[in-house]
């Protein structure tokens, strides 16, 4: 059965790249805002009986979510066999615990919402901090693409004598994997975050950096306070400007410019969120993950299975 990829606004390039890799069609869908701010969605390509893939990065989730849910439920109403979601950046993964009384654990609520509207999900390195798997909160099948091998490949090709630096102890497993692939030594920072934009770090073993190029590696660069604090810490000890490598270029507000101004030598990200720093292409493994999920047989509801 031929599948159809439908792009939510801003995801046209992602959809075209995936369609080319999967030799499938990009369908026509109009999504726009009415003057009062409500969303208008119209799927123009016939979807009856077809596998539909919605391409929708979720880096601006509150702006995008309603149009995405309307598109998914409309595709189902129009007869789509299955509706999958490719979201290279998956939002609402960081509030995974009630840190203060009364707080909403939004990662769980968001996962429940998405799981009601789509049949499967593909994403890249979701921020699994206190969870071990997306399956803990998403009830639909998912495939997580790991960017670590691609980051390692980029570092091997572009950085002389690198030493990798992870943001905090939780990143140890991930940074060590990138370091193995890049054939480089690594260490992790001691990080204290007091607020959204109040971060301090110290580097336990500055001696390990002498004569090498520091490469700060993180899954998300959001306010960039983590990388800014690390860059300043290095500069304060007379160590070379770091190369900053991130998977998801969230870059809230002026974070990218602030990071460059703080002494980052070069800032490079994967193209999970469109940004001028994108230099690492994840579309190959994303397409591969989609191929696997598109080939999967839909689960037979218990009521329809043989006795
Ligand atoms: C935290 O656990 C993440 O791995 C990143 O270190 C964090 O999201 C970076 O945020 P920011 O850029 O706001 O310092």
CSV table of C-alpha atoms and ligand atoms in Angstrom, one decimal:
chain,number,residue,atom,x,y,z
A,1,UNK,CA,0.0,0.0,0.0
A,2,UNK,CA,1.5,3.4,-1.0
A,3,UNK,CA,1.9,5.8,1.8
A,4,UNK,CA,1.5,9.6,1.8
A,5,UNK,CA,3.4,12.1,3.8
A,6,UNK,CA,1.6,15.2,4.9
A,7,UNK,CA,3.7,18.2,6.1
A,8,UNK,CA,2.5,20.5,8.9
A,9,UNK,CA,3.7,24.1,8.3
A,10,UNK,CA,7.5,24.5,8.5
A,11,UNK,CA,8.0,20.8,7.9
A,12,UNK,CA,7.9,20.8,4.1
A,13,UNK,CA,11.7,20.2,3.7
A,14,UNK,CA,11.6,17.3,6.2
A,15,UNK,CA,8.6,15.8,4.3
A,16,UNK,CA,10.3,16.2,0.9
A,17,UNK,CA,13.5,14.6,2.1
A,18,UNK,CA,11.8,11.6,3.7
A,19,UNK,CA,9.5,11.1,0.7
A,20,UNK,CA,12.6,11.1,-1.6
A,21,UNK,CA,14.3,8.5,0.6
A,22,UNK,CA,11.1,6.3,0.8
A,23,UNK,CA,10.1,6.9,-2.8
A,24,UNK,CA,6.7,7.9,-1.7
A,25,UNK,CA,4.4,10.9,-2.2
A,26,UNK,CA,4.1,14.2,-0.4
A,27,UNK,CA,0.4,14.9,-0.2
A,28,UNK,CA,-1.4,18.2,-0.3
A,29,UNK,CA,-2.7,19.6,2.9
A,30,UNK,CA,-3.6,23.2,3.8
A,31,UNK,CA,-3.1,24.4,7.3
A,32,UNK,CA,-3.6,28.1,8.1
A,33,UNK,CA,-4.9,30.4,10.8
A,34,UNK,CA,-8.3,32.1,10.7
A,35,UNK,CA,-8.1,35.8,11.7
A,36,UNK,CA,-9.3,34.9,15.2
A,37,UNK,CA,-6.3,32.6,15.7
A,38,UNK,CA,-8.2,29.3,15.2
A,39,UNK,CA,-6.6,26.6,12.9
A,40,UNK,CA,-8.0,25.6,9.5
A,41,UNK,CA,-6.9,22.2,8.2
A,42,UNK,CA,-7.8,20.6,4.8
A,43,UNK,CA,-6.4,17.4,3.5
A,44,UNK,CA,-6.6,17.6,-0.3
A,45,UNK,CA,-4.9,14.4,-1.3
A,46,UNK,CA,-7.1,11.2,-1.1
A,47,UNK,CA,-6.1,9.3,2.0
A,48,UNK,CA,-8.8,6.5,2.1
A,49,UNK,CA,-7.2,3.2,2.8
A,50,UNK,CA,-3.7,4.6,2.7
A,51,UNK,CA,-0.9,4.9,5.3
A,52,UNK,CA,-0.5,8.5,6.3
A,53,UNK,CA,2.6,10.0,7.8
A,54,UNK,CA,2.4,13.4,9.4
A,55,UNK,CA,5.7,15.2,9.4
A,56,UNK,CA,5.7,17.6,12.3
A,57,UNK,CA,8.6,18.7,14.5
A,58,UNK,CA,7.3,19.6,17.9
A,59,UNK,CA,9.8,22.3,18.9
A,60,UNK,CA,7.0,24.9,19.1
A,61,UNK,CA,4.5,22.5,20.5
A,62,UNK,CA,1.8,24.8,21.8
A,63,UNK,CA,1.6,26.6,18.4
A,64,UNK,CA,1.5,23.3,16.5
A,65,UNK,CA,-0.4,20.8,18.5
A,66,UNK,CA,-4.0,21.5,17.6
A,67,UNK,CA,-3.3,21.6,13.9
A,68,UNK,CA,-1.5,18.3,14.2
A,69,UNK,CA,-4.3,16.6,16.2
A,70,UNK,CA,-6.9,18.0,13.7
A,71,UNK,CA,-4.9,16.6,10.8
A,72,UNK,CA,-4.5,13.2,12.4
A,73,UNK,CA,-8.2,12.9,13.3
A,74,UNK,CA,-9.3,14.2,9.9
A,75,UNK,CA,-7.0,11.6,8.1
A,76,UNK,CA,-8.7,8.9,10.2
A,77,UNK,CA,-12.2,10.3,9.4
A,78,UNK,CA,-11.3,10.3,5.7
A,79,UNK,CA,-10.5,6.6,5.9
A,80,UNK,CA,-6.7,6.5,6.4
A,81,UNK,CA,-5.6,2.9,7.2
A,82,UNK,CA,-3.0,4.2,9.8
A,83,UNK,CA,-1.7,7.5,10.8
A,84,UNK,CA,2.0,7.8,11.9
A,85,UNK,CA,3.9,10.8,13.2
A,86,UNK,CA,7.5,11.7,12.5
A,87,UNK,CA,8.5,14.3,15.0
A,88,UNK,CA,12.3,14.7,14.9
A,89,UNK,CA,12.1,16.7,18.1
A,90,UNK,CA,9.6,15.5,20.7
A,91,UNK,CA,8.5,18.2,23.1
A,92,UNK,CA,7.4,18.0,26.7
A,93,UNK,CA,9.9,15.4,27.8
A,94,UNK,CA,11.6,17.4,30.5
A,95,UNK,CA,8.8,17.9,33.0
A,96,UNK,CA,8.8,14.2,33.9
A,97,UNK,CA,8.4,14.6,37.6
A,98,UNK,CA,6.4,16.7,40.1
A,99,UNK,CA,9.4,18.8,41.3
A,100,UNK,CA,7.1,21.0,43.3
A,101,UNK,CA,3.7,20.2,44.9
A,102,UNK,CA,0.8,20.7,42.4
A,103,UNK,CA,2.9,20.7,39.3
A,104,UNK,CA,1.6,19.0,36.1
A,105,UNK,CA,3.8,16.1,34.9
A,106,UNK,CA,3.3,17.3,31.3
A,107,UNK,CA,5.4,14.6,29.7
A,108,UNK,CA,2.8,12.1,30.7
A,109,UNK,CA,-0.2,14.2,29.6
A,110,UNK,CA,1.4,15.1,26.3
A,111,UNK,CA,2.2,11.4,25.6
A,112,UNK,CA,-1.4,10.4,26.4
A,113,UNK,CA,-2.7,13.1,24.1
A,114,UNK,CA,-0.5,12.1,21.1
A,115,UNK,CA,-1.0,8.4,21.7
A,116,UNK,CA,-4.8,8.9,21.3
A,117,UNK,CA,-4.4,10.5,17.8
A,118,UNK,CA,-1.7,8.6,16.0
A,119,UNK,CA,-0.9,4.9,15.5
A,120,UNK,CA,2.9,5.1,15.7
A,121,UNK,CA,5.7,7.6,16.3
A,122,UNK,CA,9.3,8.1,15.2
A,123,UNK,CA,11.5,10.6,16.9
A,124,UNK,CA,15.2,11.4,17.5
A,125,UNK,CA,16.8,11.2,21.0
A,126,UNK,CA,13.8,12.2,23.2
A,127,UNK,CA,15.0,13.6,26.5
A,128,UNK,CA,14.6,10.4,28.5
A,129,UNK,CA,16.0,11.4,31.9
A,130,UNK,CA,14.1,9.6,34.6
A,131,UNK,CA,12.4,7.3,32.1
A,132,UNK,CA,14.1,4.4,30.4
A,133,UNK,CA,11.9,4.2,27.3
A,134,UNK,CA,9.2,6.1,25.4
A,135,UNK,CA,7.0,3.0,26.0
A,136,UNK,CA,6.7,4.1,29.7
A,137,UNK,CA,4.5,7.0,28.7
A,138,UNK,CA,3.5,6.5,25.0
A,139,UNK,CA,1.0,3.7,24.4
A,140,UNK,CA,1.6,3.5,20.6
A,141,UNK,CA,4.6,1.8,19.0
A,142,UNK,CA,7.6,4.1,18.6
A,143,UNK,CA,11.1,4.0,17.2
A,144,UNK,CA,13.8,6.3,18.6
A,145,UNK,CA,16.6,7.3,16.2
A,146,UNK,CA,19.9,7.7,18.0
A,147,UNK,CA,22.0,10.6,16.7
A,148,UNK,CA,25.1,9.5,18.6
A,149,UNK,CA,26.7,7.7,15.6
A,150,UNK,CA,26.1,10.7,13.4
A,151,UNK,CA,27.5,13.2,16.0
A,152,UNK,CA,30.6,10.9,16.3
A,153,UNK,CA,31.0,10.8,12.6
A,154,UNK,CA,30.9,14.6,12.3
A,155,UNK,CA,33.4,15.1,15.2
A,156,UNK,CA,35.8,12.5,13.6
A,157,UNK,CA,35.7,14.3,10.3
A,158,UNK,CA,35.9,17.9,11.5
A,159,UNK,CA,37.7,18.2,14.9
A,160,UNK,CA,41.4,17.5,15.4
A,161,UNK,CA,42.3,15.8,18.6
A,162,UNK,CA,38.9,16.2,20.3
A,163,UNK,CA,38.0,15.6,24.0
A,164,UNK,CA,34.3,15.3,24.5
A,165,UNK,CA,32.6,17.0,27.5
A,166,UNK,CA,29.1,16.1,28.6
A,167,UNK,CA,26.9,18.5,30.5
A,168,UNK,CA,26.2,16.5,33.6
A,169,UNK,CA,26.5,13.1,35.2
A,170,UNK,CA,23.2,11.9,33.6
A,171,UNK,CA,24.7,12.4,30.1
A,172,UNK,CA,27.5,10.1,30.9
A,173,UNK,CA,26.2,7.1,29.0
A,174,UNK,CA,25.3,9.1,26.0
A,175,UNK,CA,28.5,11.1,25.8
A,176,UNK,CA,30.6,8.0,26.3
A,177,UNK,CA,28.9,6.5,23.3
A,178,UNK,CA,29.6,9.5,21.1
A,179,UNK,CA,33.2,9.5,22.3
A,180,UNK,CA,33.6,5.8,21.5
A,181,UNK,CA,32.4,6.5,17.9
A,182,UNK,CA,34.7,9.5,17.6
A,183,UNK,CA,37.6,7.6,19.1
A,184,UNK,CA,38.1,10.3,21.6
A,185,UNK,CA,38.5,10.7,25.4
A,186,UNK,CA,35.6,12.2,27.3
A,187,UNK,CA,34.5,13.6,30.7
A,188,UNK,CA,31.4,15.1,32.2
A,189,UNK,CA,30.8,18.4,33.9
A,190,UNK,CA,29.6,19.0,37.4
A,191,UNK,CA,26.5,21.1,36.8
A,192,UNK,CA,24.2,23.0,39.1
A,193,UNK,CA,21.0,24.5,37.7
A,194,UNK,CA,19.3,26.9,40.0
A,195,UNK,CA,16.7,28.2,37.5
A,196,UNK,CA,15.9,28.2,33.8
A,197,UNK,CA,18.7,30.6,33.0
A,198,UNK,CA,20.9,30.2,36.1
A,199,UNK,CA,23.5,27.4,35.5
A,200,UNK,CA,27.0,26.9,36.8
A,201,UNK,CA,29.5,24.2,35.9
A,202,UNK,CA,32.9,23.1,36.8
A,203,UNK,CA,35.2,20.7,34.9
A,204,UNK,CA,36.6,18.0,37.2
A,205,UNK,CA,39.8,17.3,35.2
A,206,UNK,CA,41.1,20.4,33.4
A,207,UNK,CA,44.4,18.6,32.8
A,208,UNK,CA,42.7,16.1,30.5
A,209,UNK,CA,41.9,19.1,28.1
A,210,UNK,CA,45.4,20.4,27.6
A,211,UNK,CA,46.5,20.1,23.9
A,212,UNK,CA,43.1,18.9,22.8
A,213,UNK,CA,40.0,20.6,21.3
A,214,UNK,CA,37.2,20.6,23.8
A,215,UNK,CA,33.9,19.5,22.3
A,216,UNK,CA,30.8,20.2,24.4
A,217,UNK,CA,28.1,17.7,23.5
A,218,UNK,CA,24.5,17.9,24.7
A,219,UNK,CA,21.1,16.5,23.5
A,220,UNK,CA,19.3,19.8,23.8
A,221,UNK,CA,20.6,23.4,23.5
A,222,UNK,CA,17.7,25.5,24.8
A,223,UNK,CA,18.7,28.6,26.7
A,224,UNK,CA,22.3,27.5,26.0
A,225,UNK,CA,23.1,28.5,29.6
A,226,UNK,CA,24.8,25.1,30.1
A,227,UNK,CA,27.1,25.5,27.1
A,228,UNK,CA,27.7,29.2,27.9
A,229,UNK,CA,28.7,28.4,31.5
A,230,UNK,CA,31.1,25.7,30.2
A,231,UNK,CA,32.6,27.9,27.5
A,232,UNK,CA,33.3,30.7,30.1
A,233,UNK,CA,34.7,28.2,32.5
A,234,UNK,CA,37.1,26.9,29.9
A,235,UNK,CA,38.1,30.5,28.8
A,236,UNK,CA,38.7,31.3,32.5
A,237,UNK,CA,41.3,28.5,32.6
A,238,UNK,CA,43.0,29.5,29.3
A,239,UNK,CA,41.6,26.5,27.4
A,240,UNK,CA,40.9,26.7,23.7
A,241,UNK,CA,37.4,27.8,22.5
A,242,UNK,CA,35.1,24.8,22.5
A,243,UNK,CA,33.2,23.3,19.5
A,244,UNK,CA,29.6,23.0,20.7
A,245,UNK,CA,27.6,20.0,19.3
A,246,UNK,CA,24.0,19.5,20.1
A,247,UNK,CA,21.3,17.2,18.7
A,248,UNK,CA,18.2,19.6,19.1
A,249,UNK,CA,18.7,23.3,18.3
A,250,UNK,CA,15.9,24.7,20.4
A,251,UNK,CA,17.8,27.9,21.0
A,252,UNK,CA,15.3,29.9,23.0
A,253,UNK,CA,15.3,33.6,22.2
A,254,UNK,CA,18.8,34.9,21.5
A,255,UNK,CA,20.5,31.8,22.8
A,256,UNK,CA,22.5,31.0,19.7
A,257,UNK,CA,24.0,34.5,19.4
A,258,UNK,CA,24.7,34.5,23.1
A,259,UNK,CA,26.5,31.2,22.9
A,260,UNK,CA,28.7,32.5,20.0
A,261,UNK,CA,29.3,35.7,22.0
A,262,UNK,CA,30.3,33.7,25.1
A,263,UNK,CA,33.3,32.2,23.2
A,264,UNK,CA,32.0,29.1,21.5
A,265,UNK,CA,34.3,28.4,18.5
A,266,UNK,CA,31.7,26.7,16.4
A,267,UNK,CA,28.1,25.6,17.1
A,268,UNK,CA,26.8,22.6,15.2
A,269,UNK,CA,23.5,20.8,15.5
A,270,UNK,CA,21.5,18.0,13.9
A,271,UNK,CA,18.7,18.9,11.6
A,272,UNK,CA,15.9,17.8,14.0
A,273,UNK,CA,14.9,21.4,14.3
A,274,UNK,CA,15.6,23.7,11.3
A,275,UNK,CA,18.4,26.1,12.3
A,276,UNK,CA,21.4,27.8,10.7
A,277,UNK,CA,23.7,25.6,12.8
A,278,UNK,CA,22.4,22.4,11.3
A,279,UNK,CA,25.2,20.3,9.9
A,280,UNK,CA,24.3,16.7,10.8
A,281,UNK,CA,21.6,15.1,8.8
A,282,UNK,CA,19.3,12.6,10.5
A,283,UNK,CA,17.0,12.0,7.6
A,284,UNK,CA,18.6,8.6,6.7
A,285,UNK,CA,17.9,6.9,10.0
A,286,UNK,CA,14.5,8.6,10.3
A,287,UNK,CA,13.4,7.2,6.9
A,288,UNK,CA,14.7,3.8,7.9
A,289,UNK,CA,12.6,3.9,11.1
A,290,UNK,CA,9.6,5.0,9.1
A,291,UNK,CA,10.1,2.1,6.7
A,292,UNK,CA,10.0,-0.3,9.6
A,293,UNK,CA,6.9,1.1,11.1
A,294,UNK,CA,5.1,1.4,7.8
A,295,UNK,CA,5.8,-2.3,7.2
A,296,UNK,CA,4.3,-3.3,10.5
A,297,UNK,CA,1.0,-5.0,10.5
A,298,UNK,CA,-1.8,-3.1,12.4
A,299,UNK,CA,-2.6,-4.8,15.8
A,300,UNK,CA,-5.9,-6.8,15.6
A,301,UNK,CA,-8.3,-5.5,18.3
A,302,UNK,CA,-9.0,-8.2,20.9
A,303,UNK,CA,-12.7,-8.4,20.0
A,304,UNK,CA,-11.8,-9.3,16.4
A,305,UNK,CA,-9.1,-11.9,17.1
A,306,UNK,CA,-9.9,-15.6,16.7
A,307,UNK,CA,-11.2,-17.3,19.9
B,1,LIG,C1,19.4,18.6,30.5
B,1,LIG,O1,19.2,17.6,31.2
B,1,LIG,C2,19.8,18.6,29.1
B,1,LIG,O2,20.5,17.4,28.8
B,1,LIG,C3,20.5,19.8,28.6
B,1,LIG,O3,21.7,19.9,29.3
B,1,LIG,C4,19.6,21.0,28.9
B,1,LIG,O4,18.4,20.9,28.3
B,1,LIG,C5,20.3,22.2,28.3
B,1,LIG,O5,19.5,23.3,28.5
B,1,LIG,P1,20.0,24.8,28.4
B,1,LIG,O6,20.5,25.0,27.0
B,1,LIG,O7,18.8,25.6,28.7
B,1,LIG,O8,21.1,25.0,29.4
